[in-house]
Amino acid sequence: MSLEVNDAQRPLLDLVATHSHAVLTTIKRDGRPQLSNVLYTWDPDTNTARISVTADRAKTRNAARDPRVSLHVSAPDFWSYAVVEGDAELSAVAGDPHDAATDELVEVFRNAAGREHDDWEDFRRAMVSERRQVLRVRATHLYGMAQLP
């Protein structure tokens, strides 16, 4: 299922597209929510958020077990927010500094940080040693509160 955005939701999508900090919600084994502050990058062509995660974290294990996730993005005014709901997809764990998983992690860093890393080879080695992977959230539903007039 893909996200269909109406005119009233455009400001919400703009909020998601212009920010990089969010709260990711996954579902614990007992059904309670587990929340994590994350840095993300947004692909407006596919309405997909991408987040660098480590394979052994609770959020990653939760998303692998139950892919239903939400991403809450707040505006600086506190009252404006957007929530992206979707199903999580996990990339492979980075296994080599130059594999496809590590290449995607490089792209996520560039887009989220808005800059180049000081030492890409060191970054790539760290992605492997930290067992990082990309958690993708393909938006299927969007709601929230745009800035009030």
Short mmCIF file of N, CA and C in Angstrom, two decimals:
data_model
loop_
_atom_site.label_atom_id
_atom_site.label_comp_id
_atom_site.label_asym_id
_atom_site.label_seq_id
_atom_site.Cartn_x
_atom_site.Cartn_y
_atom_site.Cartn_z
N MET A 1 0.85 -1.18 0.00
CA MET A 1 0.00 0.00 0.00
C MET A 1 0.89 1.24 0.00
N SER A 2 0.62 2.17 -0.89
CA SER A 2 1.43 3.39 -0.95
C SER A 2 0.66 4.56 -0.35
N LEU A 3 1.42 5.57 0.00
CA LEU A 3 0.83 6.75 0.63
C LEU A 3 0.17 7.64 -0.41
N GLU A 4 -1.07 7.98 -0.19
CA GLU A 4 -1.79 8.94 -1.02
C GLU A 4 -1.94 10.21 -0.19
N VAL A 5 -1.42 11.32 -0.69
CA VAL A 5 -1.42 12.58 0.06
C VAL A 5 -2.40 13.55 -0.57
N ASN A 6 -3.31 14.09 0.25
CA ASN A 6 -4.24 15.10 -0.25
C ASN A 6 -3.67 16.49 0.07
N ASP A 7 -4.33 17.52 -0.43
CA ASP A 7 -3.83 18.89 -0.25
C ASP A 7 -3.70 19.28 1.22
N ALA A 8 -4.61 18.81 2.05
CA ALA A 8 -4.57 19.14 3.47
C ALA A 8 -3.36 18.52 4.17
N GLN A 9 -2.84 17.42 3.60
CA GLN A 9 -1.70 16.73 4.21
C GLN A 9 -0.35 17.25 3.71
N ARG A 10 -0.35 18.06 2.67
CA ARG A 10 0.93 18.55 2.11
C ARG A 10 1.82 19.22 3.15
N PRO A 11 1.26 20.08 4.02
CA PRO A 11 2.13 20.68 5.05
C PRO A 11 2.75 19.64 5.99
N LEU A 12 2.05 18.55 6.23
CA LEU A 12 2.59 17.49 7.07
C LEU A 12 3.76 16.81 6.37
N LEU A 13 3.59 16.53 5.09
CA LEU A 13 4.66 15.92 4.32
C LEU A 13 5.85 16.85 4.22
N ASP A 14 5.60 18.16 4.08
CA ASP A 14 6.69 19.14 4.06
C ASP A 14 7.45 19.13 5.37
N LEU A 15 6.74 19.00 6.48
CA LEU A 15 7.39 18.94 7.79
C LEU A 15 8.33 17.74 7.87
N VAL A 16 7.86 16.60 7.42
CA VAL A 16 8.68 15.38 7.44
C VAL A 16 9.89 15.54 6.52
N ALA A 17 9.68 16.14 5.35
CA ALA A 17 10.75 16.26 4.37
C ALA A 17 11.82 17.27 4.76
N THR A 18 11.50 18.21 5.62
CA THR A 18 12.45 19.27 5.95
C THR A 18 13.10 19.11 7.32
N HIS A 19 12.86 18.00 7.98
CA HIS A 19 13.47 17.74 9.28
C HIS A 19 14.26 16.43 9.22
N SER A 20 15.07 16.20 10.24
CA SER A 20 15.85 14.96 10.28
C SER A 20 15.85 14.29 11.65
N HIS A 21 15.21 14.91 12.64
CA HIS A 21 15.10 14.31 13.98
C HIS A 21 13.66 13.84 14.18
N ALA A 22 13.53 12.65 14.76
CA ALA A 22 12.19 12.10 14.97
C ALA A 22 12.22 11.11 16.13
N VAL A 23 11.05 10.65 16.50
CA VAL A 23 10.91 9.56 17.46
C VAL A 23 10.33 8.37 16.70
N LEU A 24 11.06 7.28 16.71
CA LEU A 24 10.62 6.04 16.08
C LEU A 24 9.91 5.19 17.13
N THR A 25 8.71 4.73 16.79
CA THR A 25 7.97 3.85 17.68
C THR A 25 7.89 2.46 17.07
N THR A 26 8.35 1.48 17.84
CA THR A 26 8.22 0.08 17.46
C THR A 26 7.39 -0.60 18.54
N ILE A 27 7.05 -1.85 18.31
CA ILE A 27 6.19 -2.58 19.25
C ILE A 27 7.00 -3.66 19.95
N LYS A 28 7.04 -3.58 21.28
CA LYS A 28 7.74 -4.59 22.07
C LYS A 28 7.00 -5.92 22.00
N ARG A 29 7.69 -6.96 22.43
CA ARG A 29 7.11 -8.30 22.43
C ARG A 29 5.82 -8.36 23.24
N ASP A 30 5.73 -7.56 24.33
CA ASP A 30 4.53 -7.58 25.17
C ASP A 30 3.43 -6.64 24.66
N GLY A 31 3.65 -6.01 23.50
CA GLY A 31 2.64 -5.15 22.90
C GLY A 31 2.74 -3.68 23.24
N ARG A 32 3.59 -3.34 24.21
CA ARG A 32 3.76 -1.93 24.56
C ARG A 32 4.67 -1.24 23.55
N PRO A 33 4.51 0.08 23.39
CA PRO A 33 5.38 0.80 22.46
C PRO A 33 6.78 0.99 23.03
N GLN A 34 7.76 1.00 22.14
CA GLN A 34 9.14 1.30 22.50
C GLN A 34 9.54 2.49 21.63
N LEU A 35 9.96 3.59 22.26
CA LEU A 35 10.27 4.82 21.53
C LEU A 35 11.77 5.09 21.53
N SER A 36 12.27 5.56 20.39
CA SER A 36 13.69 5.86 20.23
C SER A 36 13.85 7.16 19.47
N ASN A 37 14.67 8.05 19.99
CA ASN A 37 15.05 9.24 19.23
C ASN A 37 15.97 8.80 18.11
N VAL A 38 15.69 9.27 16.89
CA VAL A 38 16.50 8.86 15.74
C VAL A 38 16.77 10.05 14.82
N LEU A 39 17.82 9.89 14.04
CA LEU A 39 18.14 10.80 12.94
C LEU A 39 17.72 10.06 11.68
N TYR A 40 16.99 10.72 10.80
CA TYR A 40 16.49 10.05 9.60
C TYR A 40 16.72 10.92 8.37
N THR A 41 16.59 10.31 7.24
CA THR A 41 16.58 11.02 5.97
C THR A 41 15.31 10.61 5.23
N TRP A 42 14.76 11.53 4.43
CA TRP A 42 13.47 11.32 3.78
C TRP A 42 13.64 11.32 2.27
N ASP A 43 13.08 10.33 1.61
CA ASP A 43 13.07 10.28 0.15
C ASP A 43 11.67 10.65 -0.31
N PRO A 44 11.49 11.87 -0.86
CA PRO A 44 10.15 12.30 -1.26
C PRO A 44 9.60 11.55 -2.47
N ASP A 45 10.48 10.95 -3.26
CA ASP A 45 10.01 10.21 -4.43
C ASP A 45 9.32 8.91 -4.05
N THR A 46 9.78 8.31 -2.97
CA THR A 46 9.20 7.03 -2.54
C THR A 46 8.47 7.14 -1.20
N ASN A 47 8.45 8.35 -0.61
CA ASN A 47 7.85 8.56 0.71
C ASN A 47 8.39 7.54 1.71
N THR A 48 9.72 7.49 1.77
CA THR A 48 10.40 6.53 2.63
C THR A 48 11.40 7.24 3.53
N ALA A 49 11.34 6.93 4.82
CA ALA A 49 12.36 7.39 5.77
C ALA A 49 13.41 6.29 5.89
N ARG A 50 14.66 6.71 6.03
CA ARG A 50 15.75 5.75 6.23
C ARG A 50 16.51 6.14 7.49
N ILE A 51 16.79 5.14 8.32
CA ILE A 51 17.40 5.35 9.63
C ILE A 51 18.54 4.34 9.79
N SER A 52 19.69 4.81 10.23
CA SER A 52 20.81 3.92 10.55
C SER A 52 20.57 3.33 11.94
N VAL A 53 20.58 2.00 12.02
CA VAL A 53 20.36 1.31 13.30
C VAL A 53 21.42 0.22 13.46
N THR A 54 21.59 -0.25 14.69
CA THR A 54 22.47 -1.39 14.92
C THR A 54 21.61 -2.64 15.07
N ALA A 55 22.18 -3.76 14.64
CA ALA A 55 21.42 -5.01 14.57
C ALA A 55 20.95 -5.50 15.94
N ASP A 56 21.66 -5.13 17.00
CA ASP A 56 21.32 -5.69 18.31
C ASP A 56 20.44 -4.80 19.18
N ARG A 57 20.00 -3.66 18.69
CA ARG A 57 19.17 -2.75 19.48
C ARG A 57 17.72 -3.24 19.53
N ALA A 58 17.03 -2.82 20.58
CA ALA A 58 15.62 -3.21 20.75
C ALA A 58 14.78 -2.76 19.57
N LYS A 59 14.98 -1.54 19.10
CA LYS A 59 14.15 -1.04 17.99
C LYS A 59 14.30 -1.91 16.75
N THR A 60 15.52 -2.38 16.51
CA THR A 60 15.78 -3.21 15.34
C THR A 60 15.13 -4.58 15.50
N ARG A 61 15.32 -5.18 16.65
CA ARG A 61 14.70 -6.49 16.91
C ARG A 61 13.18 -6.39 16.86
N ASN A 62 12.63 -5.32 17.44
CA ASN A 62 11.17 -5.14 17.42
C ASN A 62 10.66 -5.01 15.99
N ALA A 63 11.33 -4.20 15.17
CA ALA A 63 10.89 -3.98 13.79
C ALA A 63 11.01 -5.25 12.95
N ALA A 64 12.02 -6.07 13.25
CA ALA A 64 12.17 -7.33 12.53
C ALA A 64 11.04 -8.30 12.89
N ARG A 65 10.63 -8.29 14.14
CA ARG A 65 9.57 -9.18 14.61
C ARG A 65 8.18 -8.69 14.19
N ASP A 66 7.95 -7.39 14.32
CA ASP A 66 6.66 -6.78 13.98
C ASP A 66 6.96 -5.49 13.22
N PRO A 67 6.82 -5.49 11.91
CA PRO A 67 7.26 -4.34 11.11
C PRO A 67 6.40 -3.08 11.21
N ARG A 68 5.31 -3.13 11.94
CA ARG A 68 4.47 -1.93 12.07
C ARG A 68 5.19 -0.90 12.93
N VAL A 69 5.51 0.25 12.33
CA VAL A 69 6.24 1.30 13.03
C VAL A 69 5.62 2.66 12.74
N SER A 70 5.96 3.63 13.59
CA SER A 70 5.55 5.02 13.39
C SER A 70 6.75 5.91 13.61
N LEU A 71 6.77 7.02 12.90
CA LEU A 71 7.83 8.02 13.02
C LEU A 71 7.15 9.34 13.34
N HIS A 72 7.44 9.91 14.50
CA HIS A 72 6.84 11.17 14.96
C HIS A 72 7.86 12.29 14.77
N VAL A 73 7.49 13.28 13.96
CA VAL A 73 8.36 14.42 13.66
C VAL A 73 7.72 15.67 14.24
N SER A 74 8.45 16.38 15.10
CA SER A 74 7.94 17.61 15.71
C SER A 74 8.58 18.83 15.07
N ALA A 75 7.80 19.89 14.99
CA ALA A 75 8.33 21.18 14.55
C ALA A 75 8.86 21.94 15.76
N PRO A 76 9.70 22.94 15.55
CA PRO A 76 10.23 23.71 16.68
C PRO A 76 9.16 24.38 17.54
N ASP A 77 7.98 24.66 16.97
CA ASP A 77 6.93 25.32 17.75
C ASP A 77 6.24 24.36 18.74
N PHE A 78 6.62 23.10 18.73
CA PHE A 78 6.10 22.04 19.59
C PHE A 78 4.70 21.58 19.20
N TRP A 79 3.83 22.45 18.77
CA TRP A 79 2.44 22.08 18.49
C TRP A 79 2.27 21.43 17.12
N SER A 80 3.12 21.77 16.18
CA SER A 80 3.03 21.18 14.85
C SER A 80 3.80 19.86 14.85
N TYR A 81 3.20 18.84 14.26
CA TYR A 81 3.86 17.54 14.19
C TYR A 81 3.26 16.74 13.04
N ALA A 82 3.99 15.73 12.64
CA ALA A 82 3.51 14.78 11.64
C ALA A 82 3.90 13.38 12.09
N VAL A 83 3.02 12.44 11.85
CA VAL A 83 3.30 11.04 12.15
C VAL A 83 3.21 10.25 10.85
N VAL A 84 4.28 9.55 10.56
CA VAL A 84 4.34 8.66 9.40
C VAL A 84 4.20 7.24 9.92
N GLU A 85 3.22 6.53 9.42
CA GLU A 85 3.07 5.11 9.76
C GLU A 85 3.44 4.28 8.55
N GLY A 86 4.00 3.13 8.81
CA GLY A 86 4.36 2.25 7.71
C GLY A 86 4.93 0.95 8.22
N ASP A 87 5.37 0.14 7.29
CA ASP A 87 6.00 -1.13 7.62
C ASP A 87 7.50 -0.99 7.44
N ALA A 88 8.24 -1.42 8.44
CA ALA A 88 9.69 -1.35 8.40
C ALA A 88 10.26 -2.44 7.51
N GLU A 89 11.33 -2.09 6.83
CA GLU A 89 12.13 -3.04 6.07
C GLU A 89 13.56 -2.84 6.56
N LEU A 90 14.28 -3.93 6.76
CA LEU A 90 15.66 -3.84 7.21
C LEU A 90 16.60 -4.28 6.10
N SER A 91 17.64 -3.49 5.87
CA SER A 91 18.67 -3.90 4.93
C SER A 91 19.49 -5.02 5.55
N ALA A 92 20.38 -5.57 4.79
CA ALA A 92 21.35 -6.50 5.36
C ALA A 92 22.24 -5.74 6.33
N VAL A 93 22.83 -6.45 7.26
CA VAL A 93 23.80 -5.85 8.18
C VAL A 93 25.09 -5.63 7.40
N ALA A 94 25.72 -4.48 7.61
CA ALA A 94 26.99 -4.19 6.94
C ALA A 94 28.00 -5.28 7.29
N GLY A 95 28.51 -5.95 6.28
CA GLY A 95 29.45 -7.06 6.51
C GLY A 95 30.82 -6.80 5.95
N ASP A 96 30.93 -5.78 5.11
CA ASP A 96 32.20 -5.42 4.47
C ASP A 96 32.17 -3.92 4.25
N PRO A 97 33.30 -3.23 4.40
CA PRO A 97 33.30 -1.78 4.23
C PRO A 97 32.81 -1.28 2.87
N HIS A 98 32.76 -2.18 1.88
CA HIS A 98 32.35 -1.73 0.55
C HIS A 98 31.19 -2.53 -0.01
N ASP A 99 30.37 -3.12 0.86
CA ASP A 99 29.19 -3.84 0.37
C ASP A 99 28.01 -2.88 0.18
N ALA A 100 26.92 -3.39 -0.37
CA ALA A 100 25.75 -2.55 -0.66
C ALA A 100 25.14 -1.96 0.61
N ALA A 101 25.14 -2.73 1.70
CA ALA A 101 24.58 -2.22 2.96
C ALA A 101 25.37 -1.02 3.45
N THR A 102 26.69 -1.11 3.40
CA THR A 102 27.54 0.00 3.83
C THR A 102 27.38 1.20 2.90
N ASP A 103 27.27 0.95 1.60
CA ASP A 103 27.04 2.05 0.66
C ASP A 103 25.75 2.80 0.99
N GLU A 104 24.70 2.06 1.35
CA GLU A 104 23.45 2.72 1.71
C GLU A 104 23.60 3.52 3.01
N LEU A 105 24.36 3.00 3.96
CA LEU A 105 24.61 3.73 5.21
C LEU A 105 25.38 5.03 4.94
N VAL A 106 26.29 5.01 3.99
CA VAL A 106 27.01 6.23 3.59
C VAL A 106 26.01 7.24 3.04
N GLU A 107 25.11 6.79 2.19
CA GLU A 107 24.10 7.68 1.62
C GLU A 107 23.18 8.25 2.70
N VAL A 108 22.78 7.42 3.66
CA VAL A 108 21.94 7.90 4.76
C VAL A 108 22.68 8.98 5.55
N PHE A 109 23.95 8.74 5.86
CA PHE A 109 24.73 9.74 6.60
C PHE A 109 24.80 11.05 5.82
N ARG A 110 25.16 10.97 4.54
CA ARG A 110 25.28 12.19 3.72
C ARG A 110 23.99 12.99 3.73
N ASN A 111 22.88 12.32 3.53
CA ASN A 111 21.60 13.01 3.44
C ASN A 111 21.13 13.54 4.80
N ALA A 112 21.31 12.76 5.85
CA ALA A 112 20.85 13.18 7.18
C ALA A 112 21.74 14.26 7.77
N ALA A 113 23.05 14.11 7.61
CA ALA A 113 23.99 15.07 8.19
C ALA A 113 24.17 16.30 7.29
N GLY A 114 23.87 16.13 6.01
CA GLY A 114 24.02 17.25 5.08
C GLY A 114 25.47 17.62 4.80
N ARG A 115 26.35 16.65 4.96
CA ARG A 115 27.78 16.92 4.74
C ARG A 115 28.51 15.62 4.46
N GLU A 116 29.76 15.77 4.08
CA GLU A 116 30.63 14.62 3.90
C GLU A 116 31.27 14.26 5.24
N HIS A 117 31.57 13.00 5.42
CA HIS A 117 32.28 12.55 6.62
C HIS A 117 33.76 12.92 6.48
N ASP A 118 34.45 13.12 7.60
CA ASP A 118 35.87 13.48 7.56
C ASP A 118 36.75 12.33 7.07
N ASP A 119 36.33 11.10 7.31
CA ASP A 119 37.14 9.93 6.95
C ASP A 119 36.19 8.79 6.57
N TRP A 120 35.90 8.68 5.27
CA TRP A 120 34.92 7.69 4.82
C TRP A 120 35.38 6.26 5.07
N GLU A 121 36.68 5.99 4.95
CA GLU A 121 37.14 4.62 5.19
C GLU A 121 36.92 4.23 6.65
N ASP A 122 37.20 5.16 7.56
CA ASP A 122 36.95 4.91 8.98
C ASP A 122 35.45 4.71 9.24
N PHE A 123 34.63 5.55 8.61
CA PHE A 123 33.18 5.43 8.74
C PHE A 123 32.72 4.06 8.28
N ARG A 124 33.19 3.63 7.12
CA ARG A 124 32.79 2.34 6.56
C ARG A 124 33.19 1.18 7.48
N ARG A 125 34.41 1.24 8.02
CA ARG A 125 34.84 0.19 8.96
C ARG A 125 33.96 0.18 10.20
N ALA A 126 33.60 1.38 10.68
CA ALA A 126 32.75 1.48 11.88
C ALA A 126 31.37 0.88 11.62
N MET A 127 30.82 1.07 10.43
CA MET A 127 29.50 0.50 10.11
C MET A 127 29.53 -1.02 10.22
N VAL A 128 30.64 -1.62 9.80
CA VAL A 128 30.78 -3.08 9.89
C VAL A 128 30.97 -3.50 11.35
N SER A 129 31.87 -2.84 12.07
CA SER A 129 32.15 -3.26 13.45
C SER A 129 30.95 -3.01 14.37
N GLU A 130 30.14 -1.99 14.08
CA GLU A 130 28.95 -1.71 14.89
C GLU A 130 27.74 -2.54 14.46
N ARG A 131 27.91 -3.31 13.38
CA ARG A 131 26.83 -4.14 12.84
C ARG A 131 25.60 -3.30 12.48
N ARG A 132 25.85 -2.23 11.73
CA ARG A 132 24.78 -1.31 11.35
C ARG A 132 24.05 -1.80 10.12
N GLN A 133 22.81 -1.32 10.02
CA GLN A 133 21.97 -1.60 8.86
C GLN A 133 20.98 -0.45 8.73
N VAL A 134 20.28 -0.40 7.62
CA VAL A 134 19.30 0.66 7.39
C VAL A 134 17.90 0.12 7.65
N LEU A 135 17.16 0.87 8.47
CA LEU A 135 15.75 0.59 8.69
C LEU A 135 14.98 1.57 7.81
N ARG A 136 14.20 1.03 6.89
CA ARG A 136 13.40 1.86 5.98
C ARG A 136 11.95 1.82 6.43
N VAL A 137 11.31 2.98 6.41
CA VAL A 137 9.88 3.08 6.72
C VAL A 137 9.20 3.64 5.48
N ARG A 138 8.51 2.79 4.76
CA ARG A 138 7.75 3.23 3.59
C ARG A 138 6.38 3.68 4.09
N ALA A 139 6.11 4.96 3.95
CA ALA A 139 4.89 5.55 4.51
C ALA A 139 3.64 4.97 3.86
N THR A 140 2.70 4.57 4.70
CA THR A 140 1.39 4.13 4.22
C THR A 140 0.28 5.02 4.76
N HIS A 141 0.59 5.78 5.81
CA HIS A 141 -0.41 6.65 6.43
C HIS A 141 0.31 7.86 7.02
N LEU A 142 -0.35 9.02 6.95
CA LEU A 142 0.23 10.27 7.45
C LEU A 142 -0.85 11.06 8.16
N TYR A 143 -0.54 11.53 9.36
CA TYR A 143 -1.47 12.40 10.08
C TYR A 143 -0.69 13.35 10.97
N GLY A 144 -1.37 14.33 11.51
CA GLY A 144 -0.71 15.27 12.41
C GLY A 144 -1.42 16.60 12.45
N MET A 145 -0.67 17.60 12.85
CA MET A 145 -1.19 18.96 13.00
C MET A 145 -0.19 19.91 12.37
N ALA A 146 -0.62 20.57 11.31
CA ALA A 146 0.23 21.57 10.69
C ALA A 146 0.18 22.84 11.53
N GLN A 147 1.11 23.73 11.29
CA GLN A 147 1.18 24.97 12.07
C GLN A 147 -0.16 25.70 12.01
N LEU A 148 -0.61 26.12 13.17
CA LEU A 148 -1.88 26.84 13.25
C LEU A 148 -1.71 28.26 12.74
N PRO A 149 -2.76 28.84 12.12
CA PRO A 149 -2.63 30.21 11.58
C PRO A 149 -2.45 31.24 12.68
#
